[in-house]
XYZ file of C-alpha atoms in Angstrom:
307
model
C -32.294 -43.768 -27.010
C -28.607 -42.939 -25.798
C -28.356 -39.281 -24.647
C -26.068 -37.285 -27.194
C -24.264 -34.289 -27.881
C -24.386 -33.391 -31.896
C -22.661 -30.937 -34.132
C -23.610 -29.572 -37.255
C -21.034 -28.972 -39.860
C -20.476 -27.724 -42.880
C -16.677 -27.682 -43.710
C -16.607 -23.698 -42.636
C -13.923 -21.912 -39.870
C -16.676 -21.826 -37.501
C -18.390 -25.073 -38.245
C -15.134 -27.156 -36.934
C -14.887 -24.785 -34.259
C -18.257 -25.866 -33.368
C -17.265 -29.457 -33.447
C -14.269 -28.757 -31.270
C -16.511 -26.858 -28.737
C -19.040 -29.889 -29.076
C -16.645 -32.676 -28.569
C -15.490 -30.410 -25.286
C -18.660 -30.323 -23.951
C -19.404 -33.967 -24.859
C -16.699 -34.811 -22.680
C -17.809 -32.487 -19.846
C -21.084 -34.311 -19.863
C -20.183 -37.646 -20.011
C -21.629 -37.986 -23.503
C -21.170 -39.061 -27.047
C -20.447 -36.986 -29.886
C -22.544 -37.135 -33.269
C -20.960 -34.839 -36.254
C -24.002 -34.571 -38.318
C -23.353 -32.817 -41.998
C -26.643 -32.214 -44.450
C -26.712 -31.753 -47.661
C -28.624 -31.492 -50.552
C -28.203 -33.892 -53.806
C -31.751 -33.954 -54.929
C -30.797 -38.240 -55.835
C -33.047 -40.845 -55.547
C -32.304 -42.865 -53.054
C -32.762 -45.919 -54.599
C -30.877 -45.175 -57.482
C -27.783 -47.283 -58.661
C -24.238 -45.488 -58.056
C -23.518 -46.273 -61.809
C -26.517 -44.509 -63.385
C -25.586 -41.302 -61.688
C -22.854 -38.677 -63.234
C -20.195 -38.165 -61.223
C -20.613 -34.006 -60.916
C -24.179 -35.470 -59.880
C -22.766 -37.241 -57.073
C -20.349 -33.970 -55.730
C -22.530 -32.845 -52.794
C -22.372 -36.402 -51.249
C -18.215 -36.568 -52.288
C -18.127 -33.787 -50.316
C -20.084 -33.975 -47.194
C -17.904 -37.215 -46.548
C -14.519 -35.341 -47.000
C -15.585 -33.105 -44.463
C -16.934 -35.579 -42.225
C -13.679 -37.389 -42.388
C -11.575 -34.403 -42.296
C -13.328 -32.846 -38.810
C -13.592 -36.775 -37.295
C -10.025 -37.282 -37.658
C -9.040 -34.477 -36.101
C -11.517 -34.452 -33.174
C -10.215 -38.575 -32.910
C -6.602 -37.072 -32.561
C -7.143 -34.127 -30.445
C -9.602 -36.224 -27.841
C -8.976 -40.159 -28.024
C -11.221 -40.700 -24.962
C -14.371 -39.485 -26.507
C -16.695 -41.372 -28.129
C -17.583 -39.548 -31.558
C -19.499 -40.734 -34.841
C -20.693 -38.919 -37.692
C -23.548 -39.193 -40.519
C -24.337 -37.629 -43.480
C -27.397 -36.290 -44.550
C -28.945 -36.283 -47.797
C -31.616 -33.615 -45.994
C -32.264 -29.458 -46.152
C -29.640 -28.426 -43.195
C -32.130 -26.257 -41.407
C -34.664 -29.431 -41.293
C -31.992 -31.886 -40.587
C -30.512 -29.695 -37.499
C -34.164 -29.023 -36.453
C -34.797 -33.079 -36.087
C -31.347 -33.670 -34.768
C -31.978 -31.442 -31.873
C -35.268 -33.616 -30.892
C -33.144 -36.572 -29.406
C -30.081 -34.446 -28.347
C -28.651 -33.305 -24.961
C -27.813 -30.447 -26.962
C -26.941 -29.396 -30.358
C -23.678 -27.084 -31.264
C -23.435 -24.970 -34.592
C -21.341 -22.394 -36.263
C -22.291 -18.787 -35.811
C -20.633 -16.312 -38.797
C -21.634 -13.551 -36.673
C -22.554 -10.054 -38.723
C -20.134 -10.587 -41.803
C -18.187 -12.332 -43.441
C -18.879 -15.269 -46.016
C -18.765 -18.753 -44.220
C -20.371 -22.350 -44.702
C -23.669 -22.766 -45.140
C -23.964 -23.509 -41.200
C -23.034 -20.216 -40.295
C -25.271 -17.709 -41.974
C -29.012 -17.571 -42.378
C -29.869 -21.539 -41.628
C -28.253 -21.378 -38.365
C -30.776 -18.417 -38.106
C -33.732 -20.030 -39.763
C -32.518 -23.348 -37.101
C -32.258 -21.187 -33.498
C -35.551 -19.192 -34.589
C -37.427 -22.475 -34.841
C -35.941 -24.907 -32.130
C -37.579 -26.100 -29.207
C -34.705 -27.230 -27.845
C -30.913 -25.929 -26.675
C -28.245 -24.495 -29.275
C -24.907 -23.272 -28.386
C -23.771 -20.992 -31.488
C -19.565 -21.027 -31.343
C -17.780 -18.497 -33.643
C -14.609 -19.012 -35.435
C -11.492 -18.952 -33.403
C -13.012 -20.785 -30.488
C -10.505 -22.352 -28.222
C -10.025 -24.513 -25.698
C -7.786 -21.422 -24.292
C -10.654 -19.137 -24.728
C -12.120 -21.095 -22.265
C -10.122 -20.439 -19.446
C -9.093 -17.338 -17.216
C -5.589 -15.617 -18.728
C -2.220 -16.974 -16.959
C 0.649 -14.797 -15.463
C 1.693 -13.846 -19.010
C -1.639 -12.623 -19.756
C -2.287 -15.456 -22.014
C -5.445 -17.830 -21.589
C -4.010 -21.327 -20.487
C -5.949 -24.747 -20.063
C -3.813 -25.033 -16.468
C -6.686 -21.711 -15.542
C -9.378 -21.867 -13.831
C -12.501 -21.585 -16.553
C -14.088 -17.901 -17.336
C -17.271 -18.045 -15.378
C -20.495 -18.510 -17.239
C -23.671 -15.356 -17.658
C -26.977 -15.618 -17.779
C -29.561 -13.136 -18.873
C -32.474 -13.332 -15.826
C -35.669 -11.858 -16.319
C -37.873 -10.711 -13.554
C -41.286 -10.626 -15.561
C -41.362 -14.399 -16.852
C -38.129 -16.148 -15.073
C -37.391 -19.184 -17.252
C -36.544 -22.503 -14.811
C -35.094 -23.768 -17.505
C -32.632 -21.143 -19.339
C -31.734 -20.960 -15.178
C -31.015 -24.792 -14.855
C -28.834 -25.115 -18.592
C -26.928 -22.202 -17.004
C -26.111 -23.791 -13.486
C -25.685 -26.790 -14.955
C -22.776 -25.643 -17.039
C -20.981 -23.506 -14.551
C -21.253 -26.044 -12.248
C -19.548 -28.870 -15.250
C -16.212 -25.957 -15.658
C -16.438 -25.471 -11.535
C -16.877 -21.766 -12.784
C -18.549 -18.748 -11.070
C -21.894 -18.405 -12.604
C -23.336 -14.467 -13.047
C -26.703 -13.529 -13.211
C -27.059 -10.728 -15.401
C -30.677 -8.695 -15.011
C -31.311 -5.829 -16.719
C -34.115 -3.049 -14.945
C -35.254 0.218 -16.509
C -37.776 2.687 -14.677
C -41.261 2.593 -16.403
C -42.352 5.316 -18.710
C -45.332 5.800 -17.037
C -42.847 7.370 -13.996
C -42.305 9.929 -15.801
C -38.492 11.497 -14.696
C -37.959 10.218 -10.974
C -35.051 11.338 -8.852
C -32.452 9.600 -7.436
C -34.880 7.923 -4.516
C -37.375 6.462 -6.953
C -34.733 4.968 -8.913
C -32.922 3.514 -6.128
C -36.147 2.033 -4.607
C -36.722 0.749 -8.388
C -33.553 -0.815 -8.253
C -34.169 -2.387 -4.763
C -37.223 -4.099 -5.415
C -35.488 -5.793 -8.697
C -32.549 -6.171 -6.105
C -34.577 -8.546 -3.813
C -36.766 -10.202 -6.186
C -33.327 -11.143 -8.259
C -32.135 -12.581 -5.011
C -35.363 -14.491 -4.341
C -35.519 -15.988 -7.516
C -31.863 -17.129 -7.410
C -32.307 -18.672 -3.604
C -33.637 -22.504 -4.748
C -30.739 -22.981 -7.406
C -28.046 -21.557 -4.521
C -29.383 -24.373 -2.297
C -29.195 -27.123 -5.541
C -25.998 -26.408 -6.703
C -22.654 -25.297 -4.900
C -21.876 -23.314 -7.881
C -20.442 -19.436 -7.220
C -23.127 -17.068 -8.047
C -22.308 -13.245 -8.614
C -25.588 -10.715 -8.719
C -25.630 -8.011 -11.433
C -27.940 -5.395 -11.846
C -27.557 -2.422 -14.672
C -29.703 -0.238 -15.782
C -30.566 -0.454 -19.325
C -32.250 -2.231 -22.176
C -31.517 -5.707 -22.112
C -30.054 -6.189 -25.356
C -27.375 -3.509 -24.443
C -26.590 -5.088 -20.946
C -26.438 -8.362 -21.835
C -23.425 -7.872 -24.685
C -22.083 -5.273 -22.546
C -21.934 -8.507 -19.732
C -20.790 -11.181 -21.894
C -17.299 -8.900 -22.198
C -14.795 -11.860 -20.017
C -17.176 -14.626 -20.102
C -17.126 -17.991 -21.213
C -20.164 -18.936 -22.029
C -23.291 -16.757 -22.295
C -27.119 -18.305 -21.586
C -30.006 -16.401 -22.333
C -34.026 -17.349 -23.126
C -35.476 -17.567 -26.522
C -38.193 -17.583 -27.939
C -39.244 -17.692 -31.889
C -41.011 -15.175 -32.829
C -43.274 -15.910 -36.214
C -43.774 -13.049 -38.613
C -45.109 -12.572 -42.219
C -41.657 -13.539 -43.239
C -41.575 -16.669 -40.944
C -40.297 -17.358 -37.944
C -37.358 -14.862 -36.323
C -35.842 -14.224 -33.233
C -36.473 -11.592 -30.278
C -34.003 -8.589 -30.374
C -32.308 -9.780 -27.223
C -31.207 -13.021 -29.353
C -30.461 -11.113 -32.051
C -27.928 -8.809 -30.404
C -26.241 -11.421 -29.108
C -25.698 -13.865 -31.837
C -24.079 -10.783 -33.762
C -21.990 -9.442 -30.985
C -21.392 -11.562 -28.253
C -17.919 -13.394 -29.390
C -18.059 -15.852 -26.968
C -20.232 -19.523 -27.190
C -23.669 -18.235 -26.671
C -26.105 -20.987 -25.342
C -30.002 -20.092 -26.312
C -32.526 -21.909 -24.134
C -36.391 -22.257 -25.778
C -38.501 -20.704 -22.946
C -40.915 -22.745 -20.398
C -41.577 -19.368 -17.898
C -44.208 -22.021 -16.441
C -42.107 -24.642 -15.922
C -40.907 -25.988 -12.614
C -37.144 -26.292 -11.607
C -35.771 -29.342 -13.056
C -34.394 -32.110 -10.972
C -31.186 -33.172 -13.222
């Protein structure tokens, strides 16, 4: 089955910004674009056109206006890529959720915190990232091509820039290979610095330690950072900058994002009496990170990959 990039959307701000973020990366990768739209008529599908009422048949009128409306423009604004789109008669959250099982990734709207949006961009993006097994990039409205890249000598971003360079949230405990190869991979596609963000904290059990214990704390992270890092210097001839704050994750990993272009971090559903839901770390940054945040299911036990 041909290798594909798809994009869910719903006919919201941040759903086409999604698409134009998808059809970017599509392009990066040497890949095709699929704009996927679900939506919900409740018709038989065996029924004949003329037995149906036409307010019956609005859901379906619709998803094809938008499909139209965000292929045309993606068609104008990127000629060379290859892009097709479907629509769906499907619950979005399932639809996105079986999409994602034969993509190279999947791209969706993320409303962040407020606001009213599609349906893409509120609680079934949610209900999608808590249950996939595979990689999401969430894009909020307003997403550029600009945004992308480094500010110019009017303090503008420009295209002619080099791209912002790309974070990723390490952890020391259970190091994903994977969330570490997605984020190599994609500095390494923009030729952009890549940072490795970990966050350390001195165990309660320490009690209060002074300014030595915390510093040899700090070392040990320091070095085992550094060792995990080493095989994926020696793959790829991407940049790499080491950061180290003290902290709770959650708070040093939006505080990092600040300038980047893309943010990678692990995730892993979390299933409650309510269903599933995501980890706290995943949920800071889907509401406050403004940048494209890639989430990365996590395989601690897995072995570098060879891509």
């Amino acid at each position: 089955m041909t290798r594909t990039v798809v994009a869910g959307v719903d006919g919201s701000p941040e759903g086409l910004a999604a698409a134009d973020w998808a059809a970017r990366e599509a392009l990066r990768r040497g890949l095709p674009l699929r704009l996927v739209h679900a939506w919900e008529g409740g018709l038989p599908a065996d029924i004949a056109p003329d037995a149906v009422l036409p307010e019956l048949r609005a859901p379906q009128y619709r998803a094809m206006r938008v499909l139209r409306s965000v292929l045309d423009q993606l068609v104008e604004r990127y000629p060379q890529l290859s892009v097709s789109a479907e629509e769906v008669c499907r619950p979005p959250v399932s639809t996105l959720l079986a999409e994602s099982e034969n993509a190279d990734l999947l791209v969706i709207g993320s409303q962040g915190p407020s606001g009213l949006g599609g349906f893409m961009s509120g609680s079934v993006a949610m209900a999608t990232v808590a249950r996939l097994q595979h990689a999401v990039v969430l894009v909020r409205e307003g997403e550029t091509a600009e945004a992308e890249h480094l500010p110019g000598v009017d303090g503008k971003p420009s295209i002619r820039m080099p791209c912002r360079d790309v974070a990723v949230a390490v952890g020391l405990d259970e190091p994903s290979h994977d969330v570490l190869d997605f984020a190599f991979h994609a500095a390494d596609l923009r030729r952009a610095p890549l940072r490795a963000v970990h966050a350390w904290r001195v165990p309660v059990s320490h009690g209060l330690p002074d300014a030595e214990a915390r510093a040899r704390i700090r070392g040990v992270a320091e070095r085992e950072l550094a060792a995990l890092l080493a095989p994926w210097r020696e793959k790829y001839p991407t940049a790499v900058v080491e950061e180290l704050h003290e902290g709770w994750p959650a708070h040093v990993l939006v505080r990092a994002a600040s300038g980047a272009g893309l943010v990678v971090a692990g995730s892993r559903g979390r299933r409650t009496a309510f269903g599933p839901h995501t980890g706290p770390v995943v949920h800071a940054l889907i509401h406050h990170v403004h940048c494209p945040v890639a989430l990365v299911p996590h395989d601690s036990k897995g072995r570098p990959s060879m891509r």
